[in-house]
Amino acid sequence: MSFASRDDQAVKYHQDAKAVAQRHGLALPELDKKAAVKLDPLNRYRVQAAKDEQDAAKQTGTSAMYRFTSAIKNWMKAEEKTEATRVANQYARQLLADKSISGFDRKCEELGEIFVELERPDAAKKCFEEAIQASKYDSRKKSIQKKLDAL
C-alpha cells in the first residue's frame, strides 16, 4: 500500500489484503503511517490543497486567485476548517490589495460565500460590501445585498 501511486489504489490493495486475511484466518499486519494516510478518504483533498497553495505562491493575478479558491475548497472537503480559513484570509488580503483585477466583484462575492461556509460572517460581510461597491449593475448589487442581509 505504501508503494501505491494513488490513494484509491492503496484502498483497493488494503481491501484485497483484508479479504485474503479473512479467507485464510490471518491477522492483518499493522500499517505504517504512510500507508494509513493513504487509506484516509480525505487525504487526496489535503494533498491537492497543499499543491494548490504551492502553485498559488508561484503565480500572480487571476491564476493565483483560481489556485487559492481551489485550495480553500479542497481544505473544506478535507474537513480542515482551520486550514481553509487560513488560506481564505491569504486570498482576501491578496484580492483586496488589487481591486483592478478582472472580475473583482465576482471574486469578492465568491469569497464572501466561502466565508459564510466557514462560519466567518464578519469576513463575509466585508467581502460582500466590497463586491457591492465594485459591481456596475444594480441587479447584481441587489443580489449581493440579499446575501449580505441574510448574515
PDB file of C-alpha atoms in Angstrom:
ATOM      1  CA  MET A   1       0.000   0.000   0.000  1.00  0.00           C
ATOM      2  CA  SER A   2       2.880   2.346   0.732  1.00  0.00           C
ATOM      3  CA  PHE A   3       4.045   1.967  -2.855  1.00  0.00           C
ATOM      4  CA  ALA A   4       0.661   2.702  -4.427  1.00  0.00           C
ATOM      5  CA  SER A   5       0.899   5.802  -6.579  1.00  0.00           C
ATOM      6  CA  ARG A   6      -2.688   6.826  -5.829  1.00  0.00           C
ATOM      7  CA  ASP A   7      -4.814   6.645  -2.690  1.00  0.00           C
ATOM      8  CA  ASP A   8      -7.582   4.713  -4.435  1.00  0.00           C
ATOM      9  CA  GLN A   9      -5.046   2.014  -5.394  1.00  0.00           C
ATOM     10  CA  ALA A  10      -3.935   1.776  -1.750  1.00  0.00           C
ATOM     11  CA  VAL A  11      -7.539   1.323  -0.665  1.00  0.00           C
ATOM     12  CA  LYS A  12      -8.003  -1.463  -3.239  1.00  0.00           C
ATOM     13  CA  TYR A  13      -4.804  -3.201  -2.089  1.00  0.00           C
ATOM     14  CA  HIS A  14      -5.957  -2.950   1.521  1.00  0.00           C
ATOM     15  CA  GLN A  15      -9.387  -4.382   0.685  1.00  0.00           C
ATOM     16  CA  ASP A  16      -7.763  -7.262  -1.208  1.00  0.00           C
ATOM     17  CA  ALA A  17      -5.363  -7.990   1.670  1.00  0.00           C
ATOM     18  CA  LYS A  18      -8.255  -7.873   4.133  1.00  0.00           C
ATOM     19  CA  ALA A  19     -10.262 -10.355   2.055  1.00  0.00           C
ATOM     20  CA  VAL A  20      -7.295 -12.746   1.793  1.00  0.00           C
ATOM     21  CA  ALA A  21      -6.629 -12.468   5.544  1.00  0.00           C
ATOM     22  CA  GLN A  22     -10.274 -13.188   6.381  1.00  0.00           C
ATOM     23  CA  ARG A  23     -10.443 -16.096   3.959  1.00  0.00           C
ATOM     24  CA  HIS A  24      -7.377 -17.751   5.477  1.00  0.00           C
ATOM     25  CA  GLY A  25      -7.918 -16.722   9.110  1.00  0.00           C
ATOM     26  CA  LEU A  26      -4.864 -14.451   9.202  1.00  0.00           C
ATOM     27  CA  ALA A  27      -4.444 -11.186  11.050  1.00  0.00           C
ATOM     28  CA  LEU A  28      -3.729  -8.028   9.069  1.00  0.00           C
ATOM     29  CA  PRO A  29      -0.332  -6.533   9.882  1.00  0.00           C
ATOM     30  CA  GLU A  30      -0.090  -3.087  11.471  1.00  0.00           C
ATOM     31  CA  LEU A  31       0.066  -0.319   8.909  1.00  0.00           C
ATOM     32  CA  ASP A  32       2.838   2.230   8.936  1.00  0.00           C
ATOM     33  CA  LYS A  33       1.860   5.916   8.978  1.00  0.00           C
ATOM     34  CA  LYS A  34       2.403   6.383   5.256  1.00  0.00           C
ATOM     35  CA  ALA A  35       0.053   3.529   4.398  1.00  0.00           C
ATOM     36  CA  ALA A  36      -2.526   4.642   6.973  1.00  0.00           C
ATOM     37  CA  VAL A  37      -2.581   8.128   5.467  1.00  0.00           C
ATOM     38  CA  LYS A  38      -3.231   6.694   2.010  1.00  0.00           C
ATOM     39  CA  LEU A  39      -6.282   4.861   3.342  1.00  0.00           C
ATOM     40  CA  ASP A  40      -7.796   8.087   4.697  1.00  0.00           C
ATOM     41  CA  PRO A  41     -10.563   9.019   2.212  1.00  0.00           C
ATOM     42  CA  LEU A  42      -9.950  12.740   2.800  1.00  0.00           C
ATOM     43  CA  ASN A  43      -6.208  12.563   2.155  1.00  0.00           C
ATOM     44  CA  ARG A  44      -6.485  13.284  -1.566  1.00  0.00           C
ATOM     45  CA  TYR A  45      -8.134  16.628  -0.763  1.00  0.00           C
ATOM     46  CA  ARG A  46      -5.339  17.548   1.657  1.00  0.00           C
ATOM     47  CA  VAL A  47      -2.698  16.665  -0.914  1.00  0.00           C
ATOM     48  CA  GLN A  48      -4.442  18.680  -3.639  1.00  0.00           C
ATOM     49  CA  ALA A  49      -4.992  21.664  -1.315  1.00  0.00           C
ATOM     50  CA  ALA A  50      -1.302  21.774  -0.420  1.00  0.00           C
ATOM     51  CA  LYS A  51      -0.372  21.544  -4.113  1.00  0.00           C
ATOM     52  CA  ASP A  52      -2.796  24.360  -4.976  1.00  0.00           C
ATOM     53  CA  GLU A  53      -1.278  26.540  -2.261  1.00  0.00           C
ATOM     54  CA  GLN A  54       2.217  25.957  -3.629  1.00  0.00           C
ATOM     55  CA  ASP A  55       1.019  26.787  -7.137  1.00  0.00           C
ATOM     56  CA  ALA A  56      -0.741  29.943  -5.925  1.00  0.00           C
ATOM     57  CA  ALA A  57       2.507  31.142  -4.332  1.00  0.00           C
ATOM     58  CA  LYS A  58       4.313  30.764  -7.671  1.00  0.00           C
ATOM     59  CA  GLN A  59       1.657  32.544  -9.735  1.00  0.00           C
ATOM     60  CA  THR A  60       0.171  36.019  -9.901  1.00  0.00           C
ATOM     61  CA  GLY A  61      -3.117  37.586 -10.893  1.00  0.00           C
ATOM     62  CA  THR A  62      -6.102  35.516 -11.930  1.00  0.00           C
ATOM     63  CA  SER A  63      -4.257  32.192 -11.971  1.00  0.00           C
ATOM     64  CA  ALA A  64      -3.135  32.689  -8.358  1.00  0.00           C
ATOM     65  CA  MET A  65      -6.709  33.594  -7.409  1.00  0.00           C
ATOM     66  CA  TYR A  66      -8.002  30.411  -9.032  1.00  0.00           C
ATOM     67  CA  ARG A  67      -5.433  28.306  -7.141  1.00  0.00           C
ATOM     68  CA  PHE A  68      -6.329  29.970  -3.832  1.00  0.00           C
ATOM     69  CA  THR A  69     -10.007  29.201  -4.406  1.00  0.00           C
ATOM     70  CA  SER A  70      -9.202  25.604  -5.304  1.00  0.00           C
ATOM     71  CA  ALA A  71      -7.026  25.207  -2.196  1.00  0.00           C
ATOM     72  CA  ILE A  72      -9.763  26.604   0.048  1.00  0.00           C
ATOM     73  CA  LYS A  73     -12.393  24.286  -1.409  1.00  0.00           C
ATOM     74  CA  ASN A  74     -10.117  21.255  -1.079  1.00  0.00           C
ATOM     75  CA  TRP A  75      -9.311  22.101   2.552  1.00  0.00           C
ATOM     76  CA  MET A  76     -13.052  22.329   3.169  1.00  0.00           C
ATOM     77  CA  LYS A  77     -13.631  18.935   1.514  1.00  0.00           C
ATOM     78  CA  ALA A  78     -10.863  17.531   3.727  1.00  0.00           C
ATOM     79  CA  GLU A  79     -12.786  18.916   6.712  1.00  0.00           C
ATOM     80  CA  GLU A  80      -9.808  21.104   7.628  1.00  0.00           C
ATOM     81  CA  LYS A  81     -11.670  24.292   8.531  1.00  0.00           C
ATOM     82  CA  THR A  82      -8.645  25.956  10.155  1.00  0.00           C
ATOM     83  CA  GLU A  83      -6.522  25.473   7.046  1.00  0.00           C
ATOM     84  CA  ALA A  84      -9.352  26.634   4.782  1.00  0.00           C
ATOM     85  CA  THR A  85      -9.768  29.782   6.885  1.00  0.00           C
ATOM     86  CA  ARG A  86      -6.018  30.463   6.826  1.00  0.00           C
ATOM     87  CA  VAL A  87      -5.898  30.232   3.019  1.00  0.00           C
ATOM     88  CA  ALA A  88      -9.131  32.249   2.654  1.00  0.00           C
ATOM     89  CA  ASN A  89      -7.556  35.032   4.728  1.00  0.00           C
ATOM     90  CA  GLN A  90      -4.456  34.956   2.493  1.00  0.00           C
ATOM     91  CA  TYR A  91      -6.675  35.104  -0.571  1.00  0.00           C
ATOM     92  CA  ALA A  92      -8.683  38.005   0.869  1.00  0.00           C
ATOM     93  CA  ARG A  93      -5.522  40.008   1.565  1.00  0.00           C
ATOM     94  CA  GLN A  94      -4.245  39.463  -1.964  1.00  0.00           C
ATOM     95  CA  LEU A  95      -7.618  40.115  -3.572  1.00  0.00           C
ATOM     96  CA  LEU A  96      -8.307  43.334  -1.651  1.00  0.00           C
ATOM     97  CA  ALA A  97      -4.785  44.618  -2.359  1.00  0.00           C
ATOM     98  CA  ASP A  98      -5.547  44.917  -6.084  1.00  0.00           C
ATOM     99  CA  LYS A  99      -9.112  45.946  -6.856  1.00  0.00           C
ATOM    100  CA  SER A 100      -8.319  46.315 -10.567  1.00  0.00           C
ATOM    101  CA  ILE A 101      -8.336  42.532 -11.053  1.00  0.00           C
ATOM    102  CA  SER A 102     -10.713  41.352 -13.739  1.00  0.00           C
ATOM    103  CA  GLY A 103     -13.966  40.145 -12.167  1.00  0.00           C
ATOM    104  CA  PHE A 104     -13.104  41.660  -8.781  1.00  0.00           C
ATOM    105  CA  ASP A 105     -16.768  41.896  -7.770  1.00  0.00           C
ATOM    106  CA  ARG A 106     -17.438  38.234  -8.608  1.00  0.00           C
ATOM    107  CA  LYS A 107     -14.309  37.097  -6.788  1.00  0.00           C
ATOM    108  CA  CYS A 108     -15.305  39.107  -3.700  1.00  0.00           C
ATOM    109  CA  GLU A 109     -18.794  37.636  -3.792  1.00  0.00           C
ATOM    110  CA  GLU A 110     -17.424  34.097  -4.136  1.00  0.00           C
ATOM    111  CA  LEU A 111     -15.005  34.675  -1.261  1.00  0.00           C
ATOM    112  CA  GLY A 112     -17.884  36.035   0.820  1.00  0.00           C
ATOM    113  CA  GLU A 113     -19.818  32.821   0.179  1.00  0.00           C
ATOM    114  CA  ILE A 114     -16.762  30.809   1.226  1.00  0.00           C
ATOM    115  CA  PHE A 115     -16.502  32.795   4.460  1.00  0.00           C
ATOM    116  CA  VAL A 116     -20.200  32.087   5.104  1.00  0.00           C
ATOM    117  CA  GLU A 117     -19.472  28.347   4.741  1.00  0.00           C
ATOM    118  CA  LEU A 118     -16.523  28.763   7.115  1.00  0.00           C
ATOM    119  CA  GLU A 119     -18.838  30.472   9.608  1.00  0.00           C
ATOM    120  CA  ARG A 120     -16.953  33.769   9.448  1.00  0.00           C
ATOM    121  CA  PRO A 121     -19.773  36.303   8.979  1.00  0.00           C
ATOM    122  CA  ASP A 122     -17.516  39.282   9.734  1.00  0.00           C
ATOM    123  CA  ALA A 123     -15.197  38.455   6.833  1.00  0.00           C
ATOM    124  CA  ALA A 124     -18.147  37.526   4.593  1.00  0.00           C
ATOM    125  CA  LYS A 125     -19.732  40.913   5.286  1.00  0.00           C
ATOM    126  CA  LYS A 126     -16.563  42.750   4.239  1.00  0.00           C
ATOM    127  CA  CYS A 127     -16.317  40.720   1.027  1.00  0.00           C
ATOM    128  CA  PHE A 128     -19.976  41.290   0.135  1.00  0.00           C
ATOM    129  CA  GLU A 129     -19.628  45.043   0.802  1.00  0.00           C
ATOM    130  CA  GLU A 130     -16.570  45.191  -1.481  1.00  0.00           C
ATOM    131  CA  ALA A 131     -18.467  43.256  -4.153  1.00  0.00           C
ATOM    132  CA  ILE A 132     -21.388  45.699  -3.975  1.00  0.00           C
ATOM    133  CA  GLN A 133     -19.064  48.695  -4.296  1.00  0.00           C
ATOM    134  CA  ALA A 134     -17.242  47.153  -7.261  1.00  0.00           C
ATOM    135  CA  SER A 135     -20.333  45.980  -9.113  1.00  0.00           C
ATOM    136  CA  LYS A 136     -21.566  48.086 -12.015  1.00  0.00           C
ATOM    137  CA  TYR A 137     -25.045  46.613 -12.268  1.00  0.00           C
ATOM    138  CA  ASP A 138     -27.960  47.347  -9.954  1.00  0.00           C
ATOM    139  CA  SER A 139     -29.435  43.847 -10.301  1.00  0.00           C
ATOM    140  CA  ARG A 140     -26.126  42.354  -9.215  1.00  0.00           C
ATOM    141  CA  LYS A 141     -25.853  44.777  -6.320  1.00  0.00           C
ATOM    142  CA  LYS A 142     -29.332  43.748  -5.157  1.00  0.00           C
ATOM    143  CA  SER A 143     -28.440  40.074  -5.400  1.00  0.00           C
ATOM    144  CA  ILE A 144     -25.317  40.563  -3.306  1.00  0.00           C
ATOM    145  CA  GLN A 145     -27.206  42.773  -0.855  1.00  0.00           C
ATOM    146  CA  LYS A 146     -29.639  39.895  -0.227  1.00  0.00           C
ATOM    147  CA  LYS A 147     -26.713  37.694   0.747  1.00  0.00           C
ATOM    148  CA  LEU A 148     -25.400  40.430   2.989  1.00  0.00           C
ATOM    149  CA  ASP A 149     -28.797  40.877   4.659  1.00  0.00           C
ATOM    150  CA  ALA A 150     -29.018  37.122   5.276  1.00  0.00           C
ATOM    151  CA  LEU A 151     -25.931  37.218   7.535  1.00  0.00           C
TER     152      LEU A 151
END
